[in-house]
CSV table of C-alpha atoms in Angstrom, one decimal:
chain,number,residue,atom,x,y,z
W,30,UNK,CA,104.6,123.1,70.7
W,31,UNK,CA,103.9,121.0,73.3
W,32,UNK,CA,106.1,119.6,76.3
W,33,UNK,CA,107.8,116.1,74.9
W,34,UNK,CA,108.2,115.4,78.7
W,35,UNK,CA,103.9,115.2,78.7
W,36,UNK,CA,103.3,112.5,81.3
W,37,UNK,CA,100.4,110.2,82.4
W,38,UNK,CA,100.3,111.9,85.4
W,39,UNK,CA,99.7,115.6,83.9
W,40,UNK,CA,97.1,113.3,81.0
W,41,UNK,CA,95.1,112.1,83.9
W,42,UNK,CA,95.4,115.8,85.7
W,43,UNK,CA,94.2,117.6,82.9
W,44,UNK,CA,91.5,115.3,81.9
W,45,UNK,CA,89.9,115.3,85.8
W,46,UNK,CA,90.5,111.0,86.2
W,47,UNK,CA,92.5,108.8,87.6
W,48,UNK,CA,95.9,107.3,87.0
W,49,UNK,CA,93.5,103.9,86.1
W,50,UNK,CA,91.6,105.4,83.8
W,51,UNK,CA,94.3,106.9,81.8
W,52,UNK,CA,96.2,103.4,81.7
W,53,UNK,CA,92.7,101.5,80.7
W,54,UNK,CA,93.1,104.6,78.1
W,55,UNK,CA,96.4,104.0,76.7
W,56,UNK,CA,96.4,100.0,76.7
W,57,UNK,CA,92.8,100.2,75.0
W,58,UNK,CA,90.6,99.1,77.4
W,59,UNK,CA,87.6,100.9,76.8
W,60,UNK,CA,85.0,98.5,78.4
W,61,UNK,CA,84.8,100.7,81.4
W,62,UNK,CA,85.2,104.0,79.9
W,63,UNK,CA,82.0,106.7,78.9
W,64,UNK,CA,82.3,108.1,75.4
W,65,UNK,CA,83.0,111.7,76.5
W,66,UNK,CA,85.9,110.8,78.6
W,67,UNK,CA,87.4,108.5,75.8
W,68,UNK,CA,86.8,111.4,73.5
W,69,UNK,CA,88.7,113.8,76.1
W,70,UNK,CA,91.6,112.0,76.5
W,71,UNK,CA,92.0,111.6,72.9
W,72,UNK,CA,92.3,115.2,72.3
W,73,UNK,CA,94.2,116.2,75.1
W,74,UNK,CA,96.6,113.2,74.1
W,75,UNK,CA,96.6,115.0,70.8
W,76,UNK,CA,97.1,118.7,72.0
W,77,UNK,CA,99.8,117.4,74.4
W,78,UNK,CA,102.4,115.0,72.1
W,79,UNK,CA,100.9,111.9,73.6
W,80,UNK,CA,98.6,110.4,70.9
W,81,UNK,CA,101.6,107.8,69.9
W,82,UNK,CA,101.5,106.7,73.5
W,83,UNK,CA,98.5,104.3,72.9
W,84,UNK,CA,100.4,102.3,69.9
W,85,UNK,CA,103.9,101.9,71.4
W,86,UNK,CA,104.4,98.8,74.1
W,87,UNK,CA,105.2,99.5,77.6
W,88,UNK,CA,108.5,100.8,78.8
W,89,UNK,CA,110.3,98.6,80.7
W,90,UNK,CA,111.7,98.9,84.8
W,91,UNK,CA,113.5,96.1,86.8
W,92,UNK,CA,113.5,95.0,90.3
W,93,UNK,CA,116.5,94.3,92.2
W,94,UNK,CA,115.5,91.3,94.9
W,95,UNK,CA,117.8,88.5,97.0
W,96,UNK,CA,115.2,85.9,96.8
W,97,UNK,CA,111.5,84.6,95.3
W,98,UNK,CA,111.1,81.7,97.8
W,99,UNK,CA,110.3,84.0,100.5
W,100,UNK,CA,106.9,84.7,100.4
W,101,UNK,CA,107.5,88.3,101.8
W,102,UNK,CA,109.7,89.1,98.3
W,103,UNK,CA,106.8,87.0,96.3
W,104,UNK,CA,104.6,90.2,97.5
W,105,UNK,CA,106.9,92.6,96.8
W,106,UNK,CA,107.5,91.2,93.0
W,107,UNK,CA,103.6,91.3,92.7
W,108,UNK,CA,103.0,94.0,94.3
W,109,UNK,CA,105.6,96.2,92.0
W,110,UNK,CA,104.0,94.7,89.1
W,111,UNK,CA,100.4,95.9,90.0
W,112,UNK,CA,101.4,99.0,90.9
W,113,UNK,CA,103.8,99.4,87.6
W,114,UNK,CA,100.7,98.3,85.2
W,115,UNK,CA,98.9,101.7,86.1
W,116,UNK,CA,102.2,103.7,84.7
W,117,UNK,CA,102.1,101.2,81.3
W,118,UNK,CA,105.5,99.9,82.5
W,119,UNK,CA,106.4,96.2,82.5
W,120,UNK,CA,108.8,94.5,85.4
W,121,UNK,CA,111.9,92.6,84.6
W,122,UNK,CA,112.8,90.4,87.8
W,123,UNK,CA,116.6,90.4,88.8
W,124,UNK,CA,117.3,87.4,92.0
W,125,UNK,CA,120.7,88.8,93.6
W,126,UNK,CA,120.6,85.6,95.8
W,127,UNK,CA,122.0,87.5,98.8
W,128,UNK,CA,125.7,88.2,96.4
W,129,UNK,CA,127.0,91.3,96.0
W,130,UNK,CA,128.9,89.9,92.6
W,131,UNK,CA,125.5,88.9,90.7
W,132,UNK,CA,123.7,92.5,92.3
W,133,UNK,CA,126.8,94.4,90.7
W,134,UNK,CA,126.4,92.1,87.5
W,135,UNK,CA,122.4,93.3,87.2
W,136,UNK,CA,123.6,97.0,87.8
W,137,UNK,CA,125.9,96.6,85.3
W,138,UNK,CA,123.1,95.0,82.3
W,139,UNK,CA,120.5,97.5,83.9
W,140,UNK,CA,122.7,100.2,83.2
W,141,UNK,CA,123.1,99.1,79.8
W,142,UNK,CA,119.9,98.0,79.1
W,143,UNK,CA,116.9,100.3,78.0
W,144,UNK,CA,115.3,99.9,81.7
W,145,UNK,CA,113.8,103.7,83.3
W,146,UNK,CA,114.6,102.7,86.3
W,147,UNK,CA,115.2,100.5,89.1
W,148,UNK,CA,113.1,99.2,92.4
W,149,UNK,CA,116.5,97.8,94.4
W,150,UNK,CA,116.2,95.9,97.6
W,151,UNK,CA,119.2,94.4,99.1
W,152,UNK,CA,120.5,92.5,102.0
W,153,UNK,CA,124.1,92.1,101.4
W,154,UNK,CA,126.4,95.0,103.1
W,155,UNK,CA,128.0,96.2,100.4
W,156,UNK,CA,125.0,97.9,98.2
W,157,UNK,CA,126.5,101.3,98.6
W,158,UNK,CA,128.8,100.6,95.3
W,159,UNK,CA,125.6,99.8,93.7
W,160,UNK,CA,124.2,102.9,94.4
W,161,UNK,CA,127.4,104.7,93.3
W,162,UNK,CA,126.9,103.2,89.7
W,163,UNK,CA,123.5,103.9,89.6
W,164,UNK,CA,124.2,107.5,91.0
W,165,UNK,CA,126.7,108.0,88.3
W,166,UNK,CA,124.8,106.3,85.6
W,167,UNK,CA,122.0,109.0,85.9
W,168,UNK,CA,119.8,105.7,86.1
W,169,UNK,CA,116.7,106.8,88.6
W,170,UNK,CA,116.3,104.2,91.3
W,171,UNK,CA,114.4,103.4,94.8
W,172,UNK,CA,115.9,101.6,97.5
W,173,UNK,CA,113.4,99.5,99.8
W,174,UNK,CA,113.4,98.1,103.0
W,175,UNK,CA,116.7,99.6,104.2
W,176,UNK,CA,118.5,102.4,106.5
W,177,UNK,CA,120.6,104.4,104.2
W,178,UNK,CA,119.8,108.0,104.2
W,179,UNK,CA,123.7,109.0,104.9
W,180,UNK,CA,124.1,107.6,101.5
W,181,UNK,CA,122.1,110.4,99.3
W,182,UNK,CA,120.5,107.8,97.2
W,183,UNK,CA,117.4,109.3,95.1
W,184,UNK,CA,114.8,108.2,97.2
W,185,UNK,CA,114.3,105.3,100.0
W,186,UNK,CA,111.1,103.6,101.2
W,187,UNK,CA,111.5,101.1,103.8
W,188,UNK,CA,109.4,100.2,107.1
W,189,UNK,CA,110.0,101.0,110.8
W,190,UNK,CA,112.1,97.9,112.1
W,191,UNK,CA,112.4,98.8,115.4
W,192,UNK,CA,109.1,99.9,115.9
W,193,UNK,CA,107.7,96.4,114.1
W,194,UNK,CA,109.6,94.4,116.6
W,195,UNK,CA,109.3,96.4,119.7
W,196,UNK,CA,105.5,96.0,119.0
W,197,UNK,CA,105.7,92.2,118.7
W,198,UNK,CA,108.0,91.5,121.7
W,199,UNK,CA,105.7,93.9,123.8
W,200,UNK,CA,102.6,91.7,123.1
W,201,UNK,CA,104.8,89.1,124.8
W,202,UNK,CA,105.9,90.7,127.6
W,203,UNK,CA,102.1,92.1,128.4
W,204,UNK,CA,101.2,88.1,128.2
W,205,UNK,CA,103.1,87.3,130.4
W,206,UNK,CA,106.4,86.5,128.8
W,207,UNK,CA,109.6,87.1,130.4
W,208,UNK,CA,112.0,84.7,128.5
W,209,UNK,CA,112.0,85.5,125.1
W,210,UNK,CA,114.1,84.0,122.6
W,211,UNK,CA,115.0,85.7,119.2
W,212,UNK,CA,116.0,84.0,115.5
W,213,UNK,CA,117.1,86.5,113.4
W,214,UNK,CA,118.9,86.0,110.1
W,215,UNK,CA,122.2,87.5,109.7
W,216,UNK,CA,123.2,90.2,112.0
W,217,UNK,CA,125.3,92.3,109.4
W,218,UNK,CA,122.4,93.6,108.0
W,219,UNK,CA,121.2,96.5,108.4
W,220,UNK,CA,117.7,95.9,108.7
W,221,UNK,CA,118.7,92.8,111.4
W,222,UNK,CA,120.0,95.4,113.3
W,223,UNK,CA,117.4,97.5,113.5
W,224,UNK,CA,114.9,94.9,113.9
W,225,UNK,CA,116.7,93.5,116.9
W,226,UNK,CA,117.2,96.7,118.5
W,227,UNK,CA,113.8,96.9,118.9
W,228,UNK,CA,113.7,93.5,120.8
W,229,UNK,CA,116.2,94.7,122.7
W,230,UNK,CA,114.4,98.1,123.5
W,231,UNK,CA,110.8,96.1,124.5
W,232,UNK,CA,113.2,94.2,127.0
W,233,UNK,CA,115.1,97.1,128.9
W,234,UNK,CA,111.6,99.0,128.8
W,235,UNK,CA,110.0,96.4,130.8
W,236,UNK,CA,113.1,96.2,133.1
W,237,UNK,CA,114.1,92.6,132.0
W,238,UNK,CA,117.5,91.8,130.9
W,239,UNK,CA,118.7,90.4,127.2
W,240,UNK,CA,120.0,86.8,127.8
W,241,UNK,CA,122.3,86.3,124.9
W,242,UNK,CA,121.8,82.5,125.2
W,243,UNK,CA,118.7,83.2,123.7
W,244,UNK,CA,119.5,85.1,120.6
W,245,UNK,CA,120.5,83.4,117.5
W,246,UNK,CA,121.9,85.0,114.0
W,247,UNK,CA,122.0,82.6,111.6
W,248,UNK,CA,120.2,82.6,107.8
W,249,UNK,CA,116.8,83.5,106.7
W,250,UNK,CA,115.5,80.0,105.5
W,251,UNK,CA,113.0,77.6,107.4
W,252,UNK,CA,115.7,75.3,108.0
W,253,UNK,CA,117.4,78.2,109.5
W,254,UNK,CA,114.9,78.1,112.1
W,255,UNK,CA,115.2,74.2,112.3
W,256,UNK,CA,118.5,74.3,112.9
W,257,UNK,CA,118.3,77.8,115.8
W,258,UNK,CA,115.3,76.3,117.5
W,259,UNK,CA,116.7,72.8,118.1
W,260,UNK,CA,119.4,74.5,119.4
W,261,UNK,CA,117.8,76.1,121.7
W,262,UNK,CA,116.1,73.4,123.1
W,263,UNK,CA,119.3,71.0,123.4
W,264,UNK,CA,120.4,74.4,125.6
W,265,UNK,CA,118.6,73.8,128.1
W,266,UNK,CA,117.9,77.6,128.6
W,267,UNK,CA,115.0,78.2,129.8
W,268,UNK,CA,111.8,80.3,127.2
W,269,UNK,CA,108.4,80.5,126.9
W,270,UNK,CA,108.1,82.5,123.6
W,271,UNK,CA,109.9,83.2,120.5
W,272,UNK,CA,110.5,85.8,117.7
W,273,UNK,CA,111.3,85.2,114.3
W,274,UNK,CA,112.6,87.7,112.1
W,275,UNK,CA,110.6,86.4,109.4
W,276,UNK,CA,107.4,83.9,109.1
W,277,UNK,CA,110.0,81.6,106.9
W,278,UNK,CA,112.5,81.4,110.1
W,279,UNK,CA,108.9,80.9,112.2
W,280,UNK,CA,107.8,77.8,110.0
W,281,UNK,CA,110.9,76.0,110.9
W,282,UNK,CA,110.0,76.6,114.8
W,283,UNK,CA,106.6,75.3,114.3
W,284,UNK,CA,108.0,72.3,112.5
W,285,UNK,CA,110.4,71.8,115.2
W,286,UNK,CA,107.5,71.9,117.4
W,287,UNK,CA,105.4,69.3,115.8
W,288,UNK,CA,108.5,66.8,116.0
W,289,UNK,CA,108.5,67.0,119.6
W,290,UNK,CA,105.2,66.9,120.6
W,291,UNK,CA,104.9,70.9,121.6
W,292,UNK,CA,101.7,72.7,121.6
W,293,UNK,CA,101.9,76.0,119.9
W,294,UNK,CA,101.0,78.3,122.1
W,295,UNK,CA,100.2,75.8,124.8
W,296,UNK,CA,103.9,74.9,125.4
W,297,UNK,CA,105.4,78.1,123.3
W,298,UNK,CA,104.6,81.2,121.6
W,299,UNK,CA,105.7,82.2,118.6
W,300,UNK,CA,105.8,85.6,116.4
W,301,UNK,CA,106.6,86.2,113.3
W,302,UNK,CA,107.2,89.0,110.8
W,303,UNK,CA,106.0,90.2,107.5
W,304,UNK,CA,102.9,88.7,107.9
W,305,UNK,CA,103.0,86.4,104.8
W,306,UNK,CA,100.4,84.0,103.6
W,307,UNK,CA,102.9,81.2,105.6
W,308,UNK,CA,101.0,82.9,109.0
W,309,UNK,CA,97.7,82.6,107.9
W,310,UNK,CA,98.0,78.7,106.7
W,311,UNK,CA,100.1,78.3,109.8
W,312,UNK,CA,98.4,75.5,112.5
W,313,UNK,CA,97.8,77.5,114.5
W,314,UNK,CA,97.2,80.7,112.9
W,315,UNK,CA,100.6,82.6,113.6
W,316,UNK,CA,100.6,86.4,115.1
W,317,UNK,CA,102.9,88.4,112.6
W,318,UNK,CA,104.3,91.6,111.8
W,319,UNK,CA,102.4,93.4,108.9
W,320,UNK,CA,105.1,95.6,106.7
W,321,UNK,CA,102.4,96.9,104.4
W,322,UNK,CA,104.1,96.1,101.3
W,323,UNK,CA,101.6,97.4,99.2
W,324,UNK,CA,102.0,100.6,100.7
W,325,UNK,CA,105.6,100.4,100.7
W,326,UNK,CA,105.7,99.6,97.0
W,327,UNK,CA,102.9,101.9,95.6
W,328,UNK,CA,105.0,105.3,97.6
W,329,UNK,CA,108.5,103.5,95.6
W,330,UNK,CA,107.1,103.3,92.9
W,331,UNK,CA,105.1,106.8,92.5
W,332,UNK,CA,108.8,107.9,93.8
W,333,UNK,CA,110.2,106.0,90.4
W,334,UNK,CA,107.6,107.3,88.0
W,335,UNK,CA,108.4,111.0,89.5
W,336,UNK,CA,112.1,110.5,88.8
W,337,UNK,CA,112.1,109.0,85.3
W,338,UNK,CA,109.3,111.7,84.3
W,339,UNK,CA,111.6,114.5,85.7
W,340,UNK,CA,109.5,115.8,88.7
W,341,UNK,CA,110.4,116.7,91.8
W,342,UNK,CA,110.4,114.8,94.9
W,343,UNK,CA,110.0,116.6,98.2
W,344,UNK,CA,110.2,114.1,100.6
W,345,UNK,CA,112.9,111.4,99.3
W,346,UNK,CA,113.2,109.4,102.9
W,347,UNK,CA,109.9,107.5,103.5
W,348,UNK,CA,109.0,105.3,106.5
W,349,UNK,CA,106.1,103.5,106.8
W,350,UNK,CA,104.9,102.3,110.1
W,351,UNK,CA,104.4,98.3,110.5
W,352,UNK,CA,101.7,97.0,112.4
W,353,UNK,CA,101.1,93.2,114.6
W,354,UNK,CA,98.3,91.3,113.3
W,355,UNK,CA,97.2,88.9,116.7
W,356,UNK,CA,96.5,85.4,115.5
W,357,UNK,CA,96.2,82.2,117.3
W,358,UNK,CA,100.0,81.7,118.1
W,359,UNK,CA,100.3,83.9,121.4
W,360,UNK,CA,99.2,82.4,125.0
W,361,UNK,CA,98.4,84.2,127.7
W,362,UNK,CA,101.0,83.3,130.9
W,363,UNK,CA,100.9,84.1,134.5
């Protein structure tokens, strides 16, 4: 008898195609497909327990996320849908809204509900309980974008935060830049922290000093960056550059700019990060910090499918290495 735990990946193996094909297979999309290969993956569908696969609907995973308005979560939404169509799965969307209380609240319903499994990003502090119910639950799971490896969690994705914003203020120091300010969203966060270690790094590399009267913690919206940058300026503090700690935060400085008459990168340079569509529509073009979230999300979500089809996982912990995409936004200083 064959193996009831007969997956797409071991359908596609067997049959010599892709992951694609064997989804165009099961959702009926033949347009593409030769004959023979239709005809093989019929009978190995057969011989292997998986002919009912092509009548029953998709089985269902959610994603955990704090926000849709940010572009940067836009692409990961998308981008875990695209990749969950070639397993037949559909996405249900959960918005945590930065709260612990409604992220418990989805664990809880996900738990309950008929959901494989679980693509959870956070950015509140206390996402380790979470990941106790999930643990405890049996419920397979990825965490994205975070630092958590003392935790034992199934399996964590997330991109190199220190070595993202190292790159981007050493652009700016190699231009020139010696005063640099920094808008960050909250500091509690793990991934803040990391991020702005690596600002801090770039700075004592080059043998310049942080000046804390140019760092700002404060949210992660554009008029978050309003509200930082404006500040800044009423400081009096001298800078000739700033980093955001995400294109949202950045749009707020380039606003703030406009208002006053500064010429971006004339008067100031700005980075950004996550490279979102917000840097490319930017005036001018801004220079951001590329997370890959394709990447990202494809290697979670393989990591998902291995876990709800019961296969082992030999590396659990995966980083992947940002990467600044120079724009229009950076001048050159003396």
């Amino acid at each position: 008898m064959a193996s009831s735990k007969y997956t797409v990946r071991d359908l596609a193996r067997d049959a010599g195609v892709s992951i694609a094909t064997v989804s165009r297979y099961i959702n009926q999309d033949y347009a593409s497909m030769s004959e023979s290969t239709r005809k093989k993956l019929d009978e190995l569908a057969e011989k292997n327990g998986y002919v009912n696969a092509k009548l029953k609907s998709p089985a269902n995973i959610a994603v955990v996320i704090p926000d849709i308005t940010d572009p940067f979560f836009a692409q990961i939404v998308e981008a875990v849908e695209k990749c969950s169509e070639t397993y037949n799965y559909n996405v249900q969307l959960c918005l945590s809204q930065e709260s612990f209380e409604r992220e418990k609240q989805y664990i809880k319903k996900l738990i309950q509900q008929n959901v494989q499994g679980i693509v959870y990003m956070s950015t509140v502090n206390e996402e380790k309980n979470c990941y106790d119910m999930l643990k405890d639950a049996g419920k397979p799971f990825v965490v994205l974008d975070s630092y958590l490896s003392e935790y034992n969690v199934p399996a964590l994705v997330f991109s190199n935060g220190v070595w993202g914003m190292y790159e981007a203020t050493k652009h700016l120091i190699e231009n020139g830049h010696t005063q640099i300010a920094y808008i960050s969203g909250l500091r509690f966060h793990m991934f803040e922290h990391y991020r702005y270690q690596g600002y801090v790094n770039a700075l004592l590399d080059s043998g310049l000093a942080v000046n804390p009267n140019l760092v700002k913690f404060v949210g992660f919206g554009m008029l978050d960056g309003v509200k930082c940058f404006r500040e800044l300026m009423e400081s009096k503090n001298k800078f000739t550059a700033v980093i955001c700690e995400n294109d949202v935060l950045a749009m707020g400085v380039y606003k703030v700019c406009a208002q006053m008459g500064l010429g971006i990168p004339e008067d100031l340079s700005i980075i950004g990060y996550n490279n979102t569509i917000l840097s490319e529509c930017a005036q001018p073009a801004m220079t951001s910090v590329d997370q890959h979230v394709d990447d990202m999300i494809q290697t979670a979500v393989d990591l998902l499918m291995k876990q709800i089809h019961n296969e082992p996982i030999t590396d659990k912990i995966i980083r992947i290495a940002p990467s600044l995409v120079k724009r229009d936004s950076v001048k050159k200083i003396n």
